[in-house]
C-alpha cells in the first residue's frame, strides 16, 4: 500500500497576498491556481522549491469561524516545519527577504533550527537535520 499526505490546508486572508509571501519571500513554487466557479473559490497550492512532498493548500477563510484561525492554526505553537539541506543559506535568504524570526538559530542534537512567522503570524521552524536523524534523508 502506498499513501502520502498530499496537502496541508493553511487558512489565509487573501489568496494573492499569500501567494506573494510564499513565492517571493520563501521562494516557494506556485503549483496550482485554479478557479472553481461552482464554489466561487480558488484552489491554490504552493510548495517549497524542488520538493516532491506535501504541499500547502492556501485556503481563503470564507466564514467568521475560519477567520479566527488565520495566523493561529496551532494555538501559537510551531505549526509547519520547513526542512532544508543548507540552513545557513536559507536562513540568510529568508532574513534578507524581511521575514521575522522570533527565535534565533540554535544547534540542537537533531540539527540546526530557528523559528519564523509567516505573513499572518503562524510559526514555522526552519530546520536542517543532522546526518543519522530519521528525517535527514527526507529533505533532498
mmCIF file of C-alpha atoms in Angstrom:
data_model
loop_
_atom_site.group_PDB
_atom_site.id
_atom_site.type_symbol
_atom_site.label_atom_id
_atom_site.label_comp_id
_atom_site.label_asym_id
_atom_site.label_seq_id
_atom_site.Cartn_x
_atom_site.Cartn_y
_atom_site.Cartn_z
ATOM 1 C CA UNK A 1 0.000 0.000 0.000
ATOM 2 C CA UNK A 2 1.282 3.470 -0.883
ATOM 3 C CA UNK A 3 -0.202 6.530 0.788
ATOM 4 C CA UNK A 4 1.009 10.029 1.435
ATOM 5 C CA UNK A 5 -0.254 13.289 2.840
ATOM 6 C CA UNK A 6 -0.733 15.409 -0.255
ATOM 7 C CA UNK A 7 -1.804 18.822 1.106
ATOM 8 C CA UNK A 8 -1.922 20.675 4.394
ATOM 9 C CA UNK A 9 -4.593 23.400 4.375
ATOM 10 C CA UNK A 10 -3.441 26.786 5.614
ATOM 11 C CA UNK A 11 -6.224 29.286 6.246
ATOM 12 C CA UNK A 12 -5.372 32.661 4.712
ATOM 13 C CA UNK A 13 -6.977 36.078 4.483
ATOM 14 C CA UNK A 14 -6.348 36.625 0.783
ATOM 15 C CA UNK A 15 -5.115 34.327 -1.983
ATOM 16 C CA UNK A 16 -2.923 36.858 -3.762
ATOM 17 C CA UNK A 17 -1.171 38.236 -0.676
ATOM 18 C CA UNK A 18 -0.485 34.665 0.479
ATOM 19 C CA UNK A 19 0.854 33.667 -2.956
ATOM 20 C CA UNK A 20 3.050 36.779 -2.915
ATOM 21 C CA UNK A 21 4.508 35.925 0.500
ATOM 22 C CA UNK A 22 5.181 32.265 -0.194
ATOM 23 C CA UNK A 23 6.572 32.700 -3.707
ATOM 24 C CA UNK A 24 8.561 35.908 -3.151
ATOM 25 C CA UNK A 25 9.657 35.726 0.493
ATOM 26 C CA UNK A 26 10.111 31.959 0.875
ATOM 27 C CA UNK A 27 10.715 31.248 -2.838
ATOM 28 C CA UNK A 28 8.067 28.515 -2.942
ATOM 29 C CA UNK A 29 6.698 27.383 -6.278
ATOM 30 C CA UNK A 30 3.101 28.071 -7.254
ATOM 31 C CA UNK A 31 1.937 24.569 -8.161
ATOM 32 C CA UNK A 32 -1.685 25.346 -8.970
ATOM 33 C CA UNK A 33 -4.093 28.277 -9.002
ATOM 34 C CA UNK A 34 -7.417 27.119 -10.398
ATOM 35 C CA UNK A 35 -10.721 28.946 -10.094
ATOM 36 C CA UNK A 36 -13.627 26.733 -9.024
ATOM 37 C CA UNK A 37 -16.785 28.507 -10.213
ATOM 38 C CA UNK A 38 -19.227 26.096 -8.548
ATOM 39 C CA UNK A 39 -17.854 27.156 -5.148
ATOM 40 C CA UNK A 40 -16.626 30.625 -6.144
ATOM 41 C CA UNK A 41 -13.173 29.941 -4.744
ATOM 42 C CA UNK A 42 -9.679 29.164 -5.924
ATOM 43 C CA UNK A 43 -7.646 26.006 -5.441
ATOM 44 C CA UNK A 44 -4.206 27.433 -4.678
ATOM 45 C CA UNK A 45 -1.282 25.116 -3.950
ATOM 46 C CA UNK A 46 2.314 26.096 -3.135
ATOM 47 C CA UNK A 47 5.388 24.013 -2.424
ATOM 48 C CA UNK A 48 8.990 24.540 -1.364
ATOM 49 C CA UNK A 49 11.314 24.638 -4.372
ATOM 50 C CA UNK A 50 12.223 21.226 -5.785
ATOM 51 C CA UNK A 51 10.040 19.445 -3.230
ATOM 52 C CA UNK A 52 8.067 16.345 -4.113
ATOM 53 C CA UNK A 53 6.499 16.035 -0.688
ATOM 54 C CA UNK A 54 3.453 17.502 0.961
ATOM 55 C CA UNK A 55 2.180 20.796 -0.444
ATOM 56 C CA UNK A 56 0.310 23.673 1.167
ATOM 57 C CA UNK A 57 -3.229 24.431 0.095
ATOM 58 C CA UNK A 58 -3.839 28.145 0.646
ATOM 59 C CA UNK A 59 -7.482 28.121 1.766
ATOM 60 C CA UNK A 60 -9.145 31.526 1.941
ATOM 61 C CA UNK A 61 -11.312 31.975 5.011
ATOM 62 C CA UNK A 62 -14.934 32.403 3.971
ATOM 63 C CA UNK A 63 -16.666 32.190 7.353
ATOM 64 C CA UNK A 64 -16.218 34.059 10.630
ATOM 65 C CA UNK A 65 -15.080 30.909 12.453
ATOM 66 C CA UNK A 66 -12.403 30.304 9.787
ATOM 67 C CA UNK A 67 -11.195 33.912 10.042
ATOM 68 C CA UNK A 68 -10.473 33.382 13.737
ATOM 69 C CA UNK A 69 -7.836 30.768 12.824
ATOM 70 C CA UNK A 70 -5.838 32.938 10.417
ATOM 71 C CA UNK A 71 -2.369 33.174 11.915
ATOM 72 C CA UNK A 72 -3.157 30.842 14.791
ATOM 73 C CA UNK A 73 -3.727 27.416 13.300
ATOM 74 C CA UNK A 74 -1.731 25.663 16.000
ATOM 75 C CA UNK A 75 -2.578 27.648 19.132
ATOM 76 C CA UNK A 76 0.623 29.747 18.922
ATOM 77 C CA UNK A 77 2.809 26.653 18.650
ATOM 78 C CA UNK A 78 5.090 25.975 15.718
ATOM 79 C CA UNK A 79 2.712 24.772 13.023
ATOM 80 C CA UNK A 80 4.846 23.954 9.994
ATOM 81 C CA UNK A 81 8.405 22.704 9.605
ATOM 82 C CA UNK A 82 10.462 23.751 6.595
ATOM 83 C CA UNK A 83 13.314 21.278 6.166
ATOM 84 C CA UNK A 84 16.410 22.396 4.297
ATOM 85 C CA UNK A 85 19.645 20.892 3.070
ATOM 86 C CA UNK A 86 21.503 24.126 3.901
ATOM 87 C CA UNK A 87 20.297 26.042 6.956
ATOM 88 C CA UNK A 88 22.727 28.960 6.717
ATOM 89 C CA UNK A 89 21.920 29.658 3.052
ATOM 90 C CA UNK A 90 18.158 29.569 3.568
ATOM 91 C CA UNK A 91 18.222 31.458 6.872
ATOM 92 C CA UNK A 92 20.197 34.305 5.273
ATOM 93 C CA UNK A 93 17.902 34.372 2.259
ATOM 94 C CA UNK A 94 14.727 34.476 4.349
ATOM 95 C CA UNK A 95 16.150 37.183 6.630
ATOM 96 C CA UNK A 96 17.124 39.233 3.563
ATOM 97 C CA UNK A 97 13.506 38.992 2.368
ATOM 98 C CA UNK A 98 12.395 40.670 5.603
ATOM 99 C CA UNK A 99 10.754 37.664 7.230
ATOM 100 C CA UNK A 100 10.673 37.951 11.023
ATOM 101 C CA UNK A 101 12.467 35.302 13.059
ATOM 102 C CA UNK A 102 11.126 35.052 16.598
ATOM 103 C CA UNK A 103 13.740 32.560 17.809
ATOM 104 C CA UNK A 104 17.321 32.799 16.590
ATOM 105 C CA UNK A 105 19.275 29.882 15.137
ATOM 106 C CA UNK A 106 20.141 27.219 17.654
ATOM 107 C CA UNK A 107 22.043 23.974 17.331
ATOM 108 C CA UNK A 108 20.178 21.032 18.844
ATOM 109 C CA UNK A 109 21.063 17.339 18.902
ATOM 110 C CA UNK A 110 18.713 16.811 15.933
ATOM 111 C CA UNK A 111 20.003 19.735 13.859
ATOM 112 C CA UNK A 112 20.037 23.487 13.392
ATOM 113 C CA UNK A 113 16.727 25.302 13.858
ATOM 114 C CA UNK A 114 15.180 28.780 14.051
ATOM 115 C CA UNK A 115 11.559 29.910 14.254
ATOM 116 C CA UNK A 116 9.960 32.459 11.923
ATOM 117 C CA UNK A 117 6.494 33.918 11.357
ATOM 118 C CA UNK A 118 4.606 33.787 8.102
ATOM 119 C CA UNK A 119 2.644 36.822 6.917
ATOM 120 C CA UNK A 120 -0.245 36.040 9.268
ATOM 121 C CA UNK A 121 1.788 35.074 12.332
ATOM 122 C CA UNK A 122 1.787 31.275 12.056
ATOM 123 C CA UNK A 123 5.041 29.927 13.462
ATOM 124 C CA UNK A 124 7.394 27.834 11.336
ATOM 125 C CA UNK A 125 10.630 26.000 12.077
ATOM 126 C CA UNK A 126 13.405 26.320 9.541
ATOM 127 C CA UNK A 127 15.387 23.177 10.204
ATOM 128 C CA UNK A 128 18.368 21.250 8.884
ATOM 129 C CA UNK A 129 18.554 17.772 10.351
ATOM 130 C CA UNK A 130 21.871 16.143 11.233
ATOM 131 C CA UNK A 131 23.012 13.039 9.344
ATOM 132 C CA UNK A 132 21.628 9.945 11.018
ATOM 133 C CA UNK A 133 18.415 11.640 12.139
ATOM 134 C CA UNK A 134 15.297 9.805 10.877
ATOM 135 C CA UNK A 135 14.224 12.930 8.923
ATOM 136 C CA UNK A 136 17.627 13.651 7.358
ATOM 137 C CA UNK A 137 17.050 11.709 4.117
ATOM 138 C CA UNK A 138 13.539 13.108 3.664
ATOM 139 C CA UNK A 139 14.942 16.578 2.898
ATOM 140 C CA UNK A 140 16.522 16.192 -0.520
#
